[in-house]
XYZ file of C-alpha atoms in Angstrom:
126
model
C 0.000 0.000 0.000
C 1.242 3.858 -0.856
C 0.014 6.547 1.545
C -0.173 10.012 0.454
C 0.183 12.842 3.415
C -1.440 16.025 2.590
C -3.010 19.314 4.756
C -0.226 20.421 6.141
C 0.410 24.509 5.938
C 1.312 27.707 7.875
C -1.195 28.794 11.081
C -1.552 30.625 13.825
C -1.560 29.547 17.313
C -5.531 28.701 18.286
C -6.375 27.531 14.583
C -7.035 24.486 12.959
C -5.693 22.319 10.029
C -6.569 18.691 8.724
C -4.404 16.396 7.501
C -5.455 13.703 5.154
C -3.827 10.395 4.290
C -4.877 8.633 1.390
C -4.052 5.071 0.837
C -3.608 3.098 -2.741
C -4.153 -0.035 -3.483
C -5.601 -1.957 -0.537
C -8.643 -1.151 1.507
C -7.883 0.446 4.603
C -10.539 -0.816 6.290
C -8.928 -3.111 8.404
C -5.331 -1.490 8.658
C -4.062 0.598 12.066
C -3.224 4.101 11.017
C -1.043 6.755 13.122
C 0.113 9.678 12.807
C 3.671 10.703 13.791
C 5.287 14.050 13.952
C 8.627 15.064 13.986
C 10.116 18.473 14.665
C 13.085 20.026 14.265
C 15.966 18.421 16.361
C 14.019 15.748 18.118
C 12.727 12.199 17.889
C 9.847 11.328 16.150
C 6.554 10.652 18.503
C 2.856 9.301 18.475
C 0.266 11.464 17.663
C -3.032 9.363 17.415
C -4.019 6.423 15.896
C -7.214 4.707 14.071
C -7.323 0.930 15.191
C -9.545 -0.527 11.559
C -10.598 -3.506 13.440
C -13.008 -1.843 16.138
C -12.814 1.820 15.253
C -10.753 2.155 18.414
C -8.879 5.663 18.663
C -5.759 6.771 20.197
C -3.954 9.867 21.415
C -0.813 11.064 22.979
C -1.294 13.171 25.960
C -0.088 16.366 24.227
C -2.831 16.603 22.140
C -5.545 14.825 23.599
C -8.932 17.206 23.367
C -7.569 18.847 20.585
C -6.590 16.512 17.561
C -9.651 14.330 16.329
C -8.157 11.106 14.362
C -10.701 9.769 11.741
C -11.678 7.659 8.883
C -13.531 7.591 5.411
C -13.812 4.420 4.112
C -15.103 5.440 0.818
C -12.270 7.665 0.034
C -9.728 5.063 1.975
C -8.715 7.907 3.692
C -7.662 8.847 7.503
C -7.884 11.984 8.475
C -6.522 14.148 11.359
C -8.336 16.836 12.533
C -6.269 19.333 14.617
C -7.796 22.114 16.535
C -6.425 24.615 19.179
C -2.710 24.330 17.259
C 0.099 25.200 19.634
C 3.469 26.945 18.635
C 4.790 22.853 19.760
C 2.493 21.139 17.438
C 5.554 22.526 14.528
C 6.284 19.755 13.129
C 6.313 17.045 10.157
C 3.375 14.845 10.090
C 3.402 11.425 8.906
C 1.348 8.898 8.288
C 1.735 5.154 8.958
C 0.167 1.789 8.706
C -0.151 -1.817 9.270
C -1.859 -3.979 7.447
C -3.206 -5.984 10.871
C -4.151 -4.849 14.275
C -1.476 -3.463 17.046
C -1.734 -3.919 20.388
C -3.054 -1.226 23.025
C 0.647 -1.203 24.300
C 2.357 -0.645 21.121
C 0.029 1.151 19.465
C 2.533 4.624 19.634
C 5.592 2.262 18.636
C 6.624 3.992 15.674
C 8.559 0.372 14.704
C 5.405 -1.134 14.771
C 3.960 0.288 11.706
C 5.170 -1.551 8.155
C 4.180 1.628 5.552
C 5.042 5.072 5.845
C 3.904 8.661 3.347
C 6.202 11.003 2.570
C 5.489 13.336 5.627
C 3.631 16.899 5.454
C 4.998 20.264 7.694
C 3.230 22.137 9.911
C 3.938 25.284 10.933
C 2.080 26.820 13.634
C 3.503 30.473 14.185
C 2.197 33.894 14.070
């Protein structure tokens, strides 16, 4: 499967952006999505992630209330809403998946996840 990353953009702080990631060539349906984000000069980390099997969502505690992962299974599509965007959220988004389900403890292992798009940036400044 390809994934496509796209949304990302300039913002200021307390707006909101949505990040799409389209899949090709099998359905998504099933498949565990994340998101990952990596800014300048440091690791890259969990953002949320779409569990296919169950619908089950996930969130790292930074942006928890804010960022809304979802997805549209006629479009095999996941999308990331993100609301309330900090300064911190600056970053490169990716998206990721696996092809079967993850585990509640390692859904936010980034070495869990067997396909990876090409990342989109983020800036959140004013």
């Amino acid at each position: 499967v390809q994934l496509q990353a796209s949304g990302g953009g300039l913002v200021q702080p307390g707006g909101s952006l949505r990040l799409a990631c389209a899949a090709s060539g099998p359905t998504f349906s099933t498949y565990t999505v994340g998101w990952f984000r990596q800014a300048p000069g440091k690791e890259r980390g969990f953002v949320a992630a779409f569990r296919g099997s169950g619908g089950n969502t996930f969130y790292s505690d930074s942006v928890k209330g804010r960022f809304t992962i979802s997805r549209d299974s006629a479009k095999n599509t996941v999308y990331l809403e993100m609301n309330s965007l900090k300064p911190e959220d600056t970053a490169v988004y990716y998206c990721a998946a696996k092809s079967r389900r993850i585990i509640n403890s390692a859904i936010a292992m980034s070495s869990q996840y067997d396909y990876w798009g090409q990342g989109t940036l983020v800036t959140v400044s004013s």
